[in-house]
PDB file of C-alpha atoms in Angstrom:
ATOM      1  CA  UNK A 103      17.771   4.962  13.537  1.00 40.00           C
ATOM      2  CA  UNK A 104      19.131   6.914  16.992  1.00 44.00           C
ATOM      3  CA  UNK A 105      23.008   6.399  17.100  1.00 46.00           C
ATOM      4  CA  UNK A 106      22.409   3.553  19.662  1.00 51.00           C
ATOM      5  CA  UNK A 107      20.906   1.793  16.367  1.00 49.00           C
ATOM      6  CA  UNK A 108      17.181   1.489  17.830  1.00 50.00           C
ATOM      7  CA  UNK A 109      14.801   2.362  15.892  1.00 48.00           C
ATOM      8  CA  UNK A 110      12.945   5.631  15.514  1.00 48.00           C
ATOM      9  CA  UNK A 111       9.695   6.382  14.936  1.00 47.00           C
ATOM     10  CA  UNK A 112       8.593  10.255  13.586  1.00 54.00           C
ATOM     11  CA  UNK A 113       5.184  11.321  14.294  1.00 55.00           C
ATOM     12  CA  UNK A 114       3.469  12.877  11.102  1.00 59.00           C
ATOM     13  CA  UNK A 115       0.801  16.122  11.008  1.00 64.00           C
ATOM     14  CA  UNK A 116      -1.990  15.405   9.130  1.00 66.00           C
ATOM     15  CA  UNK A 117      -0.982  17.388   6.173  1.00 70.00           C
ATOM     16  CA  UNK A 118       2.471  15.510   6.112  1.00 78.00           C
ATOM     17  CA  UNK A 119       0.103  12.699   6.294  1.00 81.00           C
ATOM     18  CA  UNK A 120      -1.753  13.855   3.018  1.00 82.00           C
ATOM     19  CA  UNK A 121       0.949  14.735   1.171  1.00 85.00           C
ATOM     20  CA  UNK A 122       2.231  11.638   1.324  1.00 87.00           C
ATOM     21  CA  UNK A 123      -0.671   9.759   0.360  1.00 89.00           C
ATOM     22  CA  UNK A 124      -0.892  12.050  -2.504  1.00 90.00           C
ATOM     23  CA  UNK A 125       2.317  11.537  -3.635  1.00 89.00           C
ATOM     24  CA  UNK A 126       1.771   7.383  -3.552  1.00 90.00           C
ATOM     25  CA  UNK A 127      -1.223   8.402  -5.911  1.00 92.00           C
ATOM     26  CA  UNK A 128       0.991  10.182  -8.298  1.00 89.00           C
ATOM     27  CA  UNK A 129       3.119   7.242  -8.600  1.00 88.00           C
ATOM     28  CA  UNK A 130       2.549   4.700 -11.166  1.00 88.00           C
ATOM     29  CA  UNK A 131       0.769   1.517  -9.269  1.00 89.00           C
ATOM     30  CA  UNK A 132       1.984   2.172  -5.961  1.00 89.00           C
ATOM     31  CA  UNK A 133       1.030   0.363  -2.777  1.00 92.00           C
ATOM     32  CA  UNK A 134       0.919   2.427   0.786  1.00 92.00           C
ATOM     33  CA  UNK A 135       1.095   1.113   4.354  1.00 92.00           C
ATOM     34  CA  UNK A 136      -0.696   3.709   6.719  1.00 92.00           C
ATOM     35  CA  UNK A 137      -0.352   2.153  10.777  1.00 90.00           C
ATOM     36  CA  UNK A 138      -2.347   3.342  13.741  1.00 86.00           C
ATOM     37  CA  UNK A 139      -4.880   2.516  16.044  1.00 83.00           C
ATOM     38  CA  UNK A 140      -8.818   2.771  15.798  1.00 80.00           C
ATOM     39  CA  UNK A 141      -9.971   6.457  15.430  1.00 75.00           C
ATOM     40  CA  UNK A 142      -6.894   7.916  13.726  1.00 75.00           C
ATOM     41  CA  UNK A 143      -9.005   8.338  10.088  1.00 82.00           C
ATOM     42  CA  UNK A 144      -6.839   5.793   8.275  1.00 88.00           C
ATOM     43  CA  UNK A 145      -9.330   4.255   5.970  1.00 89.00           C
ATOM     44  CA  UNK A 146     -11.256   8.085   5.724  1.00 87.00           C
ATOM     45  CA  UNK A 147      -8.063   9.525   3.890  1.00 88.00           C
ATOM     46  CA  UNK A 148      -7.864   6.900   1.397  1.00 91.00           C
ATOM     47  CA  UNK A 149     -11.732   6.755   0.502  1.00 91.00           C
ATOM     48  CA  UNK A 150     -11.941  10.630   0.535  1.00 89.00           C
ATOM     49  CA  UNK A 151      -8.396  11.312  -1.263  1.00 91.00           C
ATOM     50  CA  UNK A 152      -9.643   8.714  -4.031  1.00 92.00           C
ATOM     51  CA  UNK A 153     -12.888  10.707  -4.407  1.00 90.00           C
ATOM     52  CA  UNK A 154     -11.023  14.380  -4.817  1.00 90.00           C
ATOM     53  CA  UNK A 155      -8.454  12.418  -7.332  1.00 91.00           C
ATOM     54  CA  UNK A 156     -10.620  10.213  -9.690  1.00 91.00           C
ATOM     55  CA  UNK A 157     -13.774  11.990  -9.531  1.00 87.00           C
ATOM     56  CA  UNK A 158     -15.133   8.380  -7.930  1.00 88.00           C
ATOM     57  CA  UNK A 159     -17.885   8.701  -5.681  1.00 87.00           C
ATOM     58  CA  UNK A 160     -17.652   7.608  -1.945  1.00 87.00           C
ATOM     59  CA  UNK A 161     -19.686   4.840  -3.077  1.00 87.00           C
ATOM     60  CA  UNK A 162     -18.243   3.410  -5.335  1.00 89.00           C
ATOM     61  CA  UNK A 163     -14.780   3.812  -3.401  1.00 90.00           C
ATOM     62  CA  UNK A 164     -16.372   2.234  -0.909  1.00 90.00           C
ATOM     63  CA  UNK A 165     -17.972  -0.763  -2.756  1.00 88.00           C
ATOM     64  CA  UNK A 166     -13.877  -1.580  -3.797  1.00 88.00           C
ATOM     65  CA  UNK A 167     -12.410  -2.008   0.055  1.00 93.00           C
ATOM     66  CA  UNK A 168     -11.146  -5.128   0.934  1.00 92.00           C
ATOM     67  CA  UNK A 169     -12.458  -5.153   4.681  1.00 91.00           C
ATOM     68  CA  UNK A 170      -9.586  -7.814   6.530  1.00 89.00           C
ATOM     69  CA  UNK A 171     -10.699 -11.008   8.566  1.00 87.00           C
ATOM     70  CA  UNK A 172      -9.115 -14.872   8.714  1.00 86.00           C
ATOM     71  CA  UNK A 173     -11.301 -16.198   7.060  1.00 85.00           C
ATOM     72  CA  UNK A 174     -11.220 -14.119   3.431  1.00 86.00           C
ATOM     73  CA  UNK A 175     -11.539 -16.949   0.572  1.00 85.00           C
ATOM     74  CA  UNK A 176     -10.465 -16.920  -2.788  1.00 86.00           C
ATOM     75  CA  UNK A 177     -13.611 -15.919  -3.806  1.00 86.00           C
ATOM     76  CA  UNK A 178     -14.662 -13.158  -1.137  1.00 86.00           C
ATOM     77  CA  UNK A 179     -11.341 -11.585  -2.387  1.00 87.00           C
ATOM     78  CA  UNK A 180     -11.138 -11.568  -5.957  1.00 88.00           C
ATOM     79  CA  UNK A 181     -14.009 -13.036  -7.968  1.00 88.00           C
ATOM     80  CA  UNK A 182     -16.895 -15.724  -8.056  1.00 88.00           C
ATOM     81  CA  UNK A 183     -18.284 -18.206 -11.150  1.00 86.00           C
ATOM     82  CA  UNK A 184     -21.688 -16.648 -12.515  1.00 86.00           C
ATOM     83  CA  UNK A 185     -24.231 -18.908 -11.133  1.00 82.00           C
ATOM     84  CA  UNK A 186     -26.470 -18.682 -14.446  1.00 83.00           C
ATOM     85  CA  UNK A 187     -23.643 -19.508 -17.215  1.00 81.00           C
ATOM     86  CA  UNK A 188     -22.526 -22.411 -14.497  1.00 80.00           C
ATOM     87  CA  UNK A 189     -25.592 -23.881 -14.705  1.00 84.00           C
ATOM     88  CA  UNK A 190     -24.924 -23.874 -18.639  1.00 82.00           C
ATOM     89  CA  UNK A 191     -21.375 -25.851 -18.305  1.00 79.00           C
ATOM     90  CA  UNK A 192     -20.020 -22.603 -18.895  1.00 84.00           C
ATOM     91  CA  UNK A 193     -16.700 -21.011 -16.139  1.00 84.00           C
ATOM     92  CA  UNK A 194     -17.123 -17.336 -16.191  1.00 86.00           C
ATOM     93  CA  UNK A 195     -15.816 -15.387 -13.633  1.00 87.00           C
ATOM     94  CA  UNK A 196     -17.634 -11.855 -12.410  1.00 89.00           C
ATOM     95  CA  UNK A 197     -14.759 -10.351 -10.761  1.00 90.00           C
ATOM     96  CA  UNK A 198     -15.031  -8.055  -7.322  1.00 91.00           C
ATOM     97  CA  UNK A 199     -14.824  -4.433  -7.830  1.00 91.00           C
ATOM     98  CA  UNK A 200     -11.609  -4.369  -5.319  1.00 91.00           C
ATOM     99  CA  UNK A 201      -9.960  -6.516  -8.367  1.00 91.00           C
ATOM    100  CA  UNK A 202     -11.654  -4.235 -11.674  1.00 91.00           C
ATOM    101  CA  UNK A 203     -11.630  -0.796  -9.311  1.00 92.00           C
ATOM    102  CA  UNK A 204      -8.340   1.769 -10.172  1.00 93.00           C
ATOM    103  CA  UNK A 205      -8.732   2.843  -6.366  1.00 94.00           C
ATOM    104  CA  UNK A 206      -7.856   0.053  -4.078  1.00 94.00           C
ATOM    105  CA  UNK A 207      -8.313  -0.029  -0.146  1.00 94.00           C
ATOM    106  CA  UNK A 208      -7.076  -2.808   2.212  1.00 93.00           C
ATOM    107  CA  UNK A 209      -9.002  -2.384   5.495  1.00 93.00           C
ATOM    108  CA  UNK A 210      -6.875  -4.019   8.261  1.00 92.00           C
ATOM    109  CA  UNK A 211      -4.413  -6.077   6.465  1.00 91.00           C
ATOM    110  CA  UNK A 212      -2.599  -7.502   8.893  1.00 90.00           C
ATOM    111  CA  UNK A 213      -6.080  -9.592   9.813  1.00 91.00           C
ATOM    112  CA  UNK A 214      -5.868 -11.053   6.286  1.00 90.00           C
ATOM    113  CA  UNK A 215      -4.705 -14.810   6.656  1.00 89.00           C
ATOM    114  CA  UNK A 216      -0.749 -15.791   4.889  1.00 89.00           C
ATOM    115  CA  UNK A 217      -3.009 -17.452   2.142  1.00 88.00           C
ATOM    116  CA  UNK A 218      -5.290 -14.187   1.358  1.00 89.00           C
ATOM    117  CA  UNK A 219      -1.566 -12.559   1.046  1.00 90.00           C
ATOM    118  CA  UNK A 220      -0.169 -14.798  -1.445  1.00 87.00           C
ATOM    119  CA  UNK A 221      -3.665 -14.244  -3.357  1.00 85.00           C
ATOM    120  CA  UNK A 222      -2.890 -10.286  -3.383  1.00 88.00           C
ATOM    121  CA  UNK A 223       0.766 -10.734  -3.548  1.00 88.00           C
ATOM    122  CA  UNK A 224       0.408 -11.926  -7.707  1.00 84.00           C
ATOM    123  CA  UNK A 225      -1.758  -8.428  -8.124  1.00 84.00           C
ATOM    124  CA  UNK A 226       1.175  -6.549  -7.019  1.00 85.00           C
ATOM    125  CA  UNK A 227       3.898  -8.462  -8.111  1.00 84.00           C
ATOM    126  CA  UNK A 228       2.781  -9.171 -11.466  1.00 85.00           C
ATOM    127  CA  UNK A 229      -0.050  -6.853 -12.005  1.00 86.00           C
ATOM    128  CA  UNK A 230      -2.535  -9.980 -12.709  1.00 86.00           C
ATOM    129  CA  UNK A 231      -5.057 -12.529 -10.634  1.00 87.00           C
ATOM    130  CA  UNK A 232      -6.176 -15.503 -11.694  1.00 87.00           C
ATOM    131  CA  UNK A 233      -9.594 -17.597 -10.863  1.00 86.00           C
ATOM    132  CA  UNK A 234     -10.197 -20.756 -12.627  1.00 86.00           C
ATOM    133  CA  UNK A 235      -8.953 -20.740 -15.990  1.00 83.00           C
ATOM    134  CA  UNK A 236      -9.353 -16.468 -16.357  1.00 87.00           C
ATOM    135  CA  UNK A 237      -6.946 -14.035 -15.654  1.00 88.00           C
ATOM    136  CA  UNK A 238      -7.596 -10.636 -14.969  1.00 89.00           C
ATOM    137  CA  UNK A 239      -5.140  -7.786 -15.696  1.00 90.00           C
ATOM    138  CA  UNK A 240      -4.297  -4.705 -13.768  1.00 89.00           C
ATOM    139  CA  UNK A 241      -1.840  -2.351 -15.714  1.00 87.00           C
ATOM    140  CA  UNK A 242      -2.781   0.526 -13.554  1.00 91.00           C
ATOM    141  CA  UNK A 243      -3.764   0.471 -10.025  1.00 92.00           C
ATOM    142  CA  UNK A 244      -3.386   2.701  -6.493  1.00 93.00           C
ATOM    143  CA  UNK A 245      -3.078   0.573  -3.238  1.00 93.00           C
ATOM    144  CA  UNK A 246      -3.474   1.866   0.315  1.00 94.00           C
ATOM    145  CA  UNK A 247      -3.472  -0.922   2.838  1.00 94.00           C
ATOM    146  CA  UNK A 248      -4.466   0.049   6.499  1.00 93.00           C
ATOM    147  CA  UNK A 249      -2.817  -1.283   9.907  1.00 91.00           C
ATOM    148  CA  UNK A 250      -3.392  -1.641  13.722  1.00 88.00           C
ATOM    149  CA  UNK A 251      -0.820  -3.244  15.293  1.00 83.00           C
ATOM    150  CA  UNK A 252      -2.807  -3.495  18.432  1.00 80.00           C
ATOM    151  CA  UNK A 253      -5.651  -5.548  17.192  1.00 79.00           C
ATOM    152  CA  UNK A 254      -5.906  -8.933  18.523  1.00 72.00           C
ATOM    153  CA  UNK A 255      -6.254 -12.183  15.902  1.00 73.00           C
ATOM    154  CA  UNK A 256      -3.890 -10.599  13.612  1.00 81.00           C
ATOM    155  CA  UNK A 257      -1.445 -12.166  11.314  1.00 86.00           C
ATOM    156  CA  UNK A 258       2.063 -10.969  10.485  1.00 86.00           C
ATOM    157  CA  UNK A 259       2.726  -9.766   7.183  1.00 86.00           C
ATOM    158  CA  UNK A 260       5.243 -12.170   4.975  1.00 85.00           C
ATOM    159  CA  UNK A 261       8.159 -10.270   3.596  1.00 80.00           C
ATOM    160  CA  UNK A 262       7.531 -10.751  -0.658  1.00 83.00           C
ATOM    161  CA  UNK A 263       4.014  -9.402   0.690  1.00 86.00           C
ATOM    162  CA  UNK A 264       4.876  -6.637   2.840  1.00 85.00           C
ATOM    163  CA  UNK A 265       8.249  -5.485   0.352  1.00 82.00           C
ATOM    164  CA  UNK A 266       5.398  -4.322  -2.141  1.00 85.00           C
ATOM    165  CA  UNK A 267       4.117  -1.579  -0.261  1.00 88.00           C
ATOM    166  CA  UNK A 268       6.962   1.505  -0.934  1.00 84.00           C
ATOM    167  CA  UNK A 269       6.056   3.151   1.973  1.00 86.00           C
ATOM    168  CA  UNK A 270       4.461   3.061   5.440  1.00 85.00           C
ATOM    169  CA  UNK A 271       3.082   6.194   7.439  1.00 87.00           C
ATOM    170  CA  UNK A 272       2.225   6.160  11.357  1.00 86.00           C
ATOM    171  CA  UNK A 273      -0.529   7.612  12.278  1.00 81.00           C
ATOM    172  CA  UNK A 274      -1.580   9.119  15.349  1.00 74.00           C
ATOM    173  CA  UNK A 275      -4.458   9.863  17.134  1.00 68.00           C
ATOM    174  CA  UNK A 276      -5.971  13.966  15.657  1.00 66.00           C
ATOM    175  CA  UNK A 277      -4.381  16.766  18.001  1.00 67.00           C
ATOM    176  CA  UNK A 278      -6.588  18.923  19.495  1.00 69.00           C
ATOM    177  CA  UNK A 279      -6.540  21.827  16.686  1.00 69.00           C
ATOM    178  CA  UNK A 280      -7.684  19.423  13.891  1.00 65.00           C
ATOM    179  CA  UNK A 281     -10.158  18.088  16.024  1.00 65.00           C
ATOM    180  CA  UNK A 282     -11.542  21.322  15.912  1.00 65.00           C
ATOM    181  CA  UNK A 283     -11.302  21.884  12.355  1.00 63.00           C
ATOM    182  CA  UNK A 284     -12.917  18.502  12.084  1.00 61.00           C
ATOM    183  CA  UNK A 285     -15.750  19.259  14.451  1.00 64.00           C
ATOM    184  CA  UNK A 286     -16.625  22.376  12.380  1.00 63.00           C
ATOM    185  CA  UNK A 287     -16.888  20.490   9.112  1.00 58.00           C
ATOM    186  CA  UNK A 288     -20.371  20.110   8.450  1.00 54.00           C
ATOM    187  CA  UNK A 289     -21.627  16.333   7.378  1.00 52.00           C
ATOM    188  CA  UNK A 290     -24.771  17.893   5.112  1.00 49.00           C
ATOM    189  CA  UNK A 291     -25.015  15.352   1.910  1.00 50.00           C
ATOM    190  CA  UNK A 292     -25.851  16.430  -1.217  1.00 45.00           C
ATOM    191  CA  UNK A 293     -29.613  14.876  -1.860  1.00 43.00           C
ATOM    192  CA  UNK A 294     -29.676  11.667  -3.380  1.00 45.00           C
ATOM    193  CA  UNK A 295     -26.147  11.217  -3.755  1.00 47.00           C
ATOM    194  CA  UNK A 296     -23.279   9.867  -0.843  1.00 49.00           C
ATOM    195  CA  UNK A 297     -21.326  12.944  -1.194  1.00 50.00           C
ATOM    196  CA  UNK A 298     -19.766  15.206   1.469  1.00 50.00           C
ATOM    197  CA  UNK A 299     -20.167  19.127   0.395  1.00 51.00           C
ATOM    198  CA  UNK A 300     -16.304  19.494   1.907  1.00 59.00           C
ATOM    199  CA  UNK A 301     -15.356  16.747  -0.325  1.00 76.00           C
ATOM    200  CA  UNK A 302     -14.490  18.339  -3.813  1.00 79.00           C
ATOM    201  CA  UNK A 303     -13.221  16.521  -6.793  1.00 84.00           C
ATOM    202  CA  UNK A 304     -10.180  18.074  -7.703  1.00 87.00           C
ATOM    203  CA  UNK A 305      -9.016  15.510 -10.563  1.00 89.00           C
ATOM    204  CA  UNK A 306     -10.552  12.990 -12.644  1.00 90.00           C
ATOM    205  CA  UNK A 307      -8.796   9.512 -13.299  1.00 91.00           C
ATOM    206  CA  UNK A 308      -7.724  11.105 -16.835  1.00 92.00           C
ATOM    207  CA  UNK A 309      -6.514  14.030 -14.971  1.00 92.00           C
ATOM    208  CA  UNK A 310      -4.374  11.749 -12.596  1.00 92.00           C
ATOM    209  CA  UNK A 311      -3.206   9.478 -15.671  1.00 93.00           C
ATOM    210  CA  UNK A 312      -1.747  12.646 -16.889  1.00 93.00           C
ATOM    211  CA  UNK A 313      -0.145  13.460 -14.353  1.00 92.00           C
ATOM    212  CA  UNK A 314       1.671   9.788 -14.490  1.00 92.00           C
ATOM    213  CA  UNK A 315       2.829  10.167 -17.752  1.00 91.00           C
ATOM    214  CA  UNK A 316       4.424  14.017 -16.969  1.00 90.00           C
ATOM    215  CA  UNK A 317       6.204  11.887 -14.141  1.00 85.00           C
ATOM    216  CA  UNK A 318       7.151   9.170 -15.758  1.00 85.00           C
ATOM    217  CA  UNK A 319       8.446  11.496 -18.624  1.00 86.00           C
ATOM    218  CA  UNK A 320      11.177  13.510 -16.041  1.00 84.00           C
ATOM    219  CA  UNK A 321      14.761  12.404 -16.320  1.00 85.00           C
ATOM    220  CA  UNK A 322      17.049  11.818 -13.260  1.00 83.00           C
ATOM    221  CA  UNK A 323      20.031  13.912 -13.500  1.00 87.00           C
ATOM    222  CA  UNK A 324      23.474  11.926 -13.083  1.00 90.00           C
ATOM    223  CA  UNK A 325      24.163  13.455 -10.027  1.00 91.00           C
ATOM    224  CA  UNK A 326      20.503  12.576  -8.566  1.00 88.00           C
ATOM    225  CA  UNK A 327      21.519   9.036 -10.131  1.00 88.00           C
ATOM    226  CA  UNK A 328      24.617   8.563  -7.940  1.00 89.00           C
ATOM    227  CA  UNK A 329      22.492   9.631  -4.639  1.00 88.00           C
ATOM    228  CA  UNK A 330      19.953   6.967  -5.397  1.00 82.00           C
ATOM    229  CA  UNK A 331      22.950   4.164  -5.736  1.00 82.00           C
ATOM    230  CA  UNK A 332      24.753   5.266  -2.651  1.00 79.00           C
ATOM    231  CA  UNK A 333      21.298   4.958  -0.923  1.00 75.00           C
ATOM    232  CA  UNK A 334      21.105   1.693  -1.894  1.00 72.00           C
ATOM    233  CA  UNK A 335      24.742   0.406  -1.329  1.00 70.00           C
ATOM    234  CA  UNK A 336      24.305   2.054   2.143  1.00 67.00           C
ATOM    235  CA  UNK A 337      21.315   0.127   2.793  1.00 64.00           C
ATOM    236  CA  UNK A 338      22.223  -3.190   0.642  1.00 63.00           C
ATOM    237  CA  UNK A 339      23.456  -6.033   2.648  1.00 59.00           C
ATOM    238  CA  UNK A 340      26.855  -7.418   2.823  1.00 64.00           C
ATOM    239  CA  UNK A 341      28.464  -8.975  -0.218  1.00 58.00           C
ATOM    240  CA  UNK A 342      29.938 -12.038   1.431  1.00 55.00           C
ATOM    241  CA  UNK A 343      26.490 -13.549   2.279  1.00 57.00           C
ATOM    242  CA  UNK A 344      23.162 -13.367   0.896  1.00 54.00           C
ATOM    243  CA  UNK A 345      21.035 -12.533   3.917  1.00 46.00           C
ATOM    244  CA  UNK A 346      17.838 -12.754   1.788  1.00 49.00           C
ATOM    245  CA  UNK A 347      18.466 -16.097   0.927  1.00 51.00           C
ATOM    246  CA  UNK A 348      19.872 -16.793   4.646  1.00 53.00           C
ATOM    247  CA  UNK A 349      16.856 -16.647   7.629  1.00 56.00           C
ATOM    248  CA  UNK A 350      19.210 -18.069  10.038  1.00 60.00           C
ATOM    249  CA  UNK A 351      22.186 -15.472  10.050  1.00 63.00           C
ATOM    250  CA  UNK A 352      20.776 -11.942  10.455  1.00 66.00           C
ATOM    251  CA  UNK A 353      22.724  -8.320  11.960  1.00 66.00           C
ATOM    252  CA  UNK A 354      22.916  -9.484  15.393  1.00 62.00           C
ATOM    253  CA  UNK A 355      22.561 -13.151  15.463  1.00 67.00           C
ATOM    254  CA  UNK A 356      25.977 -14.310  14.543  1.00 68.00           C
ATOM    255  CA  UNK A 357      26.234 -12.892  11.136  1.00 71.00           C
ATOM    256  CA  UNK A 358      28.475  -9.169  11.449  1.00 75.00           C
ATOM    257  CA  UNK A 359      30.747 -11.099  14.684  1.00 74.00           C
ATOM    258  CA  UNK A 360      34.345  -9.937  13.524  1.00 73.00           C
ATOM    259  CA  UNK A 361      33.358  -7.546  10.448  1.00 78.00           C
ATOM    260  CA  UNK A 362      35.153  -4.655  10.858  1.00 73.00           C
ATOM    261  CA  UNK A 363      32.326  -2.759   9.226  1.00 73.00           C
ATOM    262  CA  UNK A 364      30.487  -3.822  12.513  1.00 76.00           C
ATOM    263  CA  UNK A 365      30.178  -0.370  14.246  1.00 79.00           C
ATOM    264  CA  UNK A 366      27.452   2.194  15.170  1.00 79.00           C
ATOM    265  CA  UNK A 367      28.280   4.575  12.585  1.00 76.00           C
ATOM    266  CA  UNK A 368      27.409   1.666   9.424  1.00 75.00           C
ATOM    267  CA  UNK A 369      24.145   1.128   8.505  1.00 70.00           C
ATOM    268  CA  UNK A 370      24.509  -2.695   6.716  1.00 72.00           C
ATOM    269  CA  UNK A 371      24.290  -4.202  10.465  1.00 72.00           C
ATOM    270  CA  UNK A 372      20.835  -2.551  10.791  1.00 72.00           C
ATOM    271  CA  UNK A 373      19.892  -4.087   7.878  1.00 68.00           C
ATOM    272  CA  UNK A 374      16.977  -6.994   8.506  1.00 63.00           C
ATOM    273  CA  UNK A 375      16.023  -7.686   5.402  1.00 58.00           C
ATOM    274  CA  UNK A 376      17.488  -7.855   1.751  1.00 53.00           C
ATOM    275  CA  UNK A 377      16.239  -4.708  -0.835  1.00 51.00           C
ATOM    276  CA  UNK A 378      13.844  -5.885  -3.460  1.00 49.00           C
ATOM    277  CA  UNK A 379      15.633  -4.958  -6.587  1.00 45.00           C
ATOM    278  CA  UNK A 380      12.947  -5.480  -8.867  1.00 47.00           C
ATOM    279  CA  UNK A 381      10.760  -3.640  -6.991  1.00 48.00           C
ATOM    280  CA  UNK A 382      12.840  -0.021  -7.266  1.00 46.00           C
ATOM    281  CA  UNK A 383      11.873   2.743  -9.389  1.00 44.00           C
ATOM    282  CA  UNK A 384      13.891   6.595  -9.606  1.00 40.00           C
TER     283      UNK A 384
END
């Protein structure tokens, strides 16, 4: 925020930009927001940084996207009954790849309809999806979702949907020098196969799952501890009323009139919407 309170948005390089994405792949099941108009290579940095990470091939990162339009159904999104053992009285699901795939990519999310969202919010939320009478398990997954804000027949994202993703990126338009580093990449294919030369594997999905369990295995210190909490306290909303279980009183509609904490220097009367708890990690 800029000390009038507005908000602020900081343009990233592209290898800000990359380093951020990898470091949502290094967390355990972590879901991405990356926002920008057409051209900007969005949907091109997930599908190639899940190739150099899993060892995946563009194809089959590909064959996993979830491309967004209105009118996504149940079964365009997750899974379908198997015509042959329907026939037979039988209800078995064959599930999408974007639902069985480790790599998952959201293409335009904000044109997926408020029903498509509460479809995908149960994968995040509780790592599962359900069609019919089977449920399909996710323990371990990688989200990047994808955003234009300028594209018309959108939808806007509900908050339990959009407080899954830990992190959103802008992303602008290449500058001039790595348009010229792109323009010198070559787009030769190895025969018979969908891969780029410049696009190297660099891990496998072991390799990666590894690298989880080295994270997940690094204590805080106390002192790191403490930061985190007055973080959140900063950012937590007032004590006297639950603003995420009150839509009509918000910071500036009514609801910090006479609070003496109601000055440019706090941050709780910038504070839209409640901090999902459950959804924290160190």
């Amino acid at each position: 925020f800029t000390p009038e309170g507005k908000k602020k948005v900081e343009k990233k390089t592209l290898p800000e930009i990359l380093t951020i994405c990898m470091l949502n792949a290094i967390a355990p099941n972590s879901a991405m927001l990356l926002i920008g108009g057409h051209g900007g290579g969005k949907t091109s940095i997930c599908k190639l940084l899940g190739r150099m990470v899993t060892g995946k091939s563009l194809r089959e990162i590909e064959a996993s996207i979830i491309r967004g339009h209105p009118q996504l159904t149940e079964e365009k999104l997750i899974g379908t009954l198997k015509l042959g053992e329907l026939m037979q009285g039988k209800e078995t699901v064959s599930w999408r790849k974007f639902v069985t795939e480790f790599w998952k990519i959201i293409d335009e999310v904000n044109r997926l309809s408020p029903y498509a969202q509460d479809i995908l919010l149960s994968l995040l939320a509780e790592g599962q999806v359900k069609y019919f009478d089977e449920v399909q398990n996710i323990s371990k997954f990688c989200l990047y979702a994808t955003i234009n804000p300028q594209d018309v027949g959108t939808f806007e994202l509900s908050e339990p949907f959009l407080d899954r993703f830990g992190i959103s990126v802008p992303i602008s338009m290449p500058t001039s020098h790595d348009l010229q580093i792109i323009l010198k990449g070559k787009d030769e294919k190895y025969s018979g196969y969908d891969e780029l030369v410049q696009v190297p594997q660099v891990l496998t999905l072991d390799g990666l799952m590894e690298i989880w369990y080295q994270v997940d295995k690094i204590d805080c210190t106390t002192d790191a501890i403490n930061f985190i909490h007055a973080i959140i306290r900063e950012f937590t909303l007032c004590m006297p009323i639950d603003k995420g279980n009150t839509e009509e009183l918000k910071p500036g509609e009514g609801l910090c009139s006479g609070c003496h904490f109601n000055t440019k220097e706090n941050i709780c009367n910038k504070v839209s919407s409640i901090i999902d708890f459950d959804n924290l990690s160190p």
